[in-house]
Tab-separated table of C-alpha atoms in Angstrom:
chain	number	residue	atom	x	y	z
A	10	UNK	CA	76.800	31.547	-142.530
A	11	UNK	CA	78.791	31.908	-146.482
A	12	UNK	CA	78.066	29.059	-148.980
A	13	UNK	CA	82.066	27.658	-148.416
A	14	UNK	CA	81.742	27.447	-144.450
A	15	UNK	CA	77.780	25.586	-144.660
A	16	UNK	CA	78.861	22.381	-146.049
A	17	UNK	CA	82.356	22.050	-143.457
A	18	UNK	CA	78.920	21.757	-141.323
A	19	UNK	CA	76.772	19.212	-142.601
A	20	UNK	CA	80.192	16.971	-141.920
A	21	UNK	CA	80.307	17.755	-138.836
A	22	UNK	CA	77.557	16.887	-137.595
A	23	UNK	CA	78.619	13.233	-136.808
A	24	UNK	CA	80.869	15.152	-133.928
A	25	UNK	CA	77.912	16.322	-131.323
A	26	UNK	CA	75.851	13.108	-132.554
A	27	UNK	CA	78.850	10.953	-131.348
A	28	UNK	CA	79.459	13.399	-128.590
A	29	UNK	CA	75.841	12.446	-126.981
A	30	UNK	CA	76.443	8.807	-127.981
A	31	UNK	CA	79.915	9.037	-125.604
A	32	UNK	CA	77.043	10.826	-122.647
A	33	UNK	CA	75.348	8.357	-122.308
A	34	UNK	CA	77.053	5.167	-122.601
A	35	UNK	CA	79.203	7.181	-119.297
A	36	UNK	CA	76.106	8.054	-117.466
A	37	UNK	CA	75.147	3.905	-117.958
A	38	UNK	CA	77.887	2.431	-116.778
A	39	UNK	CA	78.098	5.095	-113.518
A	40	UNK	CA	75.009	4.112	-112.819
A	41	UNK	CA	75.754	0.329	-113.285
A	42	UNK	CA	78.498	1.139	-111.139
A	43	UNK	CA	77.052	2.615	-108.627
A	44	UNK	CA	74.349	0.589	-108.402
A	45	UNK	CA	75.981	-2.009	-106.757
A	46	UNK	CA	74.831	-5.200	-104.988
A	47	UNK	CA	71.851	-5.205	-107.633
A	48	UNK	CA	74.454	-4.298	-110.477
A	49	UNK	CA	74.254	-8.232	-111.451
A	50	UNK	CA	69.469	-8.113	-111.459
A	51	UNK	CA	69.726	-4.265	-113.833
A	52	UNK	CA	72.232	-6.300	-115.541
A	53	UNK	CA	69.789	-9.254	-116.265
A	54	UNK	CA	67.228	-6.737	-117.119
A	55	UNK	CA	69.548	-4.538	-120.088
A	56	UNK	CA	70.579	-7.972	-121.944
A	57	UNK	CA	67.047	-9.541	-121.584
A	58	UNK	CA	65.561	-5.969	-123.511
A	59	UNK	CA	68.332	-6.747	-126.034
A	60	UNK	CA	67.298	-10.227	-127.283
A	61	UNK	CA	69.401	-11.973	-124.866
A	62	UNK	CA	68.588	-14.810	-122.716
A	63	UNK	CA	68.886	-14.288	-118.650
A	64	UNK	CA	71.393	-14.632	-116.119
A	65	UNK	CA	71.280	-17.104	-113.687
A	66	UNK	CA	70.259	-15.644	-110.271
A	67	UNK	CA	71.936	-17.069	-107.815
A	68	UNK	CA	72.386	-16.844	-104.356
A	69	UNK	CA	74.258	-14.306	-101.670
A	70	UNK	CA	75.047	-15.687	-98.441
A	71	UNK	CA	76.205	-14.518	-95.578
A	72	UNK	CA	79.527	-16.388	-94.378
A	73	UNK	CA	78.627	-15.363	-89.842
A	74	UNK	CA	75.427	-17.565	-90.846
A	75	UNK	CA	77.817	-19.924	-93.055
A	76	UNK	CA	80.478	-20.799	-90.748
A	77	UNK	CA	82.109	-20.758	-87.520
A	78	UNK	CA	83.116	-17.146	-85.576
A	79	UNK	CA	85.690	-15.924	-86.433
A	80	UNK	CA	87.021	-19.929	-88.685
A	81	UNK	CA	86.400	-21.269	-91.951
A	82	UNK	CA	84.269	-24.551	-91.192
A	83	UNK	CA	80.877	-24.927	-92.202
A	84	UNK	CA	78.750	-24.562	-89.397
A	85	UNK	CA	75.873	-27.284	-89.642
A	86	UNK	CA	73.564	-24.684	-90.985
A	87	UNK	CA	75.809	-23.583	-93.204
A	88	UNK	CA	75.961	-27.186	-94.330
A	89	UNK	CA	72.722	-27.921	-94.738
A	90	UNK	CA	72.310	-24.985	-96.843
A	91	UNK	CA	75.762	-25.454	-99.273
A	92	UNK	CA	74.375	-29.068	-99.701
A	93	UNK	CA	70.562	-27.271	-100.725
A	94	UNK	CA	72.920	-25.279	-103.374
A	95	UNK	CA	74.313	-27.987	-104.475
A	96	UNK	CA	71.293	-29.644	-105.258
A	97	UNK	CA	69.469	-26.254	-107.367
A	98	UNK	CA	72.153	-25.779	-108.931
A	99	UNK	CA	73.209	-29.559	-110.715
A	100	UNK	CA	72.322	-29.158	-114.248
A	101	UNK	CA	74.555	-25.396	-114.377
A	102	UNK	CA	78.137	-26.645	-116.622
A	103	UNK	CA	79.360	-25.170	-114.407
A	104	UNK	CA	79.684	-22.742	-110.408
A	105	UNK	CA	80.643	-20.121	-109.420
A	106	UNK	CA	81.934	-19.345	-105.948
A	107	UNK	CA	83.082	-15.139	-105.303
A	108	UNK	CA	84.120	-13.428	-101.722
A	109	UNK	CA	82.816	-10.784	-100.957
A	110	UNK	CA	83.546	-8.143	-97.516
A	111	UNK	CA	85.724	-9.219	-95.066
A	112	UNK	CA	84.649	-10.044	-91.560
A	113	UNK	CA	86.258	-8.560	-88.800
A	114	UNK	CA	85.924	-11.252	-86.435
A	115	UNK	CA	88.567	-13.489	-86.852
A	116	UNK	CA	90.938	-16.088	-84.113
A	117	UNK	CA	93.587	-17.531	-85.691
A	118	UNK	CA	93.276	-15.995	-89.920
A	119	UNK	CA	94.261	-12.668	-90.892
A	120	UNK	CA	90.899	-11.031	-93.388
A	121	UNK	CA	92.156	-11.674	-96.562
A	122	UNK	CA	93.102	-15.775	-95.322
A	123	UNK	CA	89.408	-16.448	-93.615
A	124	UNK	CA	88.142	-14.710	-97.480
A	125	UNK	CA	90.293	-17.491	-98.337
A	126	UNK	CA	89.898	-19.982	-96.297
A	127	UNK	CA	85.567	-20.145	-96.545
A	128	UNK	CA	85.464	-20.394	-100.136
A	129	UNK	CA	88.536	-23.323	-100.051
A	130	UNK	CA	85.203	-24.836	-97.083
A	131	UNK	CA	82.488	-23.619	-100.115
A	132	UNK	CA	83.970	-25.303	-102.570
A	133	UNK	CA	84.673	-28.427	-100.482
A	134	UNK	CA	81.178	-28.346	-99.287
A	135	UNK	CA	80.426	-28.684	-102.900
A	136	UNK	CA	82.029	-31.275	-103.975
A	137	UNK	CA	81.403	-34.000	-101.533
A	138	UNK	CA	77.420	-32.982	-102.209
A	139	UNK	CA	78.377	-33.874	-106.004
A	140	UNK	CA	79.510	-31.463	-107.791
A	141	UNK	CA	82.150	-32.575	-109.503
A	142	UNK	CA	85.594	-30.303	-108.453
A	143	UNK	CA	86.321	-29.281	-112.259
A	144	UNK	CA	82.747	-27.615	-112.687
A	145	UNK	CA	84.311	-24.835	-109.635
A	146	UNK	CA	85.369	-22.459	-110.738
A	147	UNK	CA	86.605	-19.952	-107.311
A	148	UNK	CA	86.846	-16.154	-109.169
A	149	UNK	CA	87.921	-14.318	-106.406
A	150	UNK	CA	88.161	-12.185	-102.603
A	151	UNK	CA	86.575	-8.911	-104.013
A	152	UNK	CA	87.252	-6.201	-101.286
A	153	UNK	CA	83.687	-4.016	-101.547
A	154	UNK	CA	84.729	-0.138	-100.111
A	155	UNK	CA	81.147	0.041	-100.448
A	156	UNK	CA	80.337	-3.003	-97.421
A	157	UNK	CA	82.325	-1.356	-94.748
A	158	UNK	CA	81.557	-3.085	-91.692
A	159	UNK	CA	78.684	-5.732	-93.891
A	160	UNK	CA	80.889	-8.823	-92.995
A	161	UNK	CA	82.110	-11.575	-95.915
A	162	UNK	CA	79.142	-13.008	-97.964
A	163	UNK	CA	79.588	-15.316	-100.501
A	164	UNK	CA	78.227	-15.858	-103.740
A	165	UNK	CA	77.425	-19.264	-105.654
A	166	UNK	CA	75.535	-19.130	-109.015
A	167	UNK	CA	75.501	-21.042	-112.111
A	168	UNK	CA	78.326	-19.993	-114.304
A	169	UNK	CA	80.420	-21.539	-117.971
A	170	UNK	CA	83.421	-22.624	-117.922
A	171	UNK	CA	86.591	-21.043	-119.955
A	172	UNK	CA	88.100	-23.071	-122.389
A	173	UNK	CA	91.315	-23.924	-122.913
């Protein structure tokens, strides 16, 4: 190496470190995406490693176990499960309700309408069991490709209210 090219090589060392950092971040996000159903647990562990508070764990329930087949009407068993969850999350500042997947068995609704109606039914049941309406957050429908054929899942978890 010549004397003139040595300072240039030293000045560009940061680029290699920066590229390594970007590759590590890319690998982390690829693993995060690939983890699928274990995503919340993995994010909770990463948060704890960096001194953060653990994420509140929720409940993932198969819609087929909560509702009458092809309907948005809670079964007696589903009503009991929602009542237990209302008591469990009574002190949470907010309760987040999400839907994942779709139920292929339907009668009067298509898949989207059925999934949305079931989210509303869960929210109304939580409200009937003492959860204030302004604490309920319906976050939406996720048509996860990795869960094709597994039916609809309803996830109920403590959440945070956004300030308006």
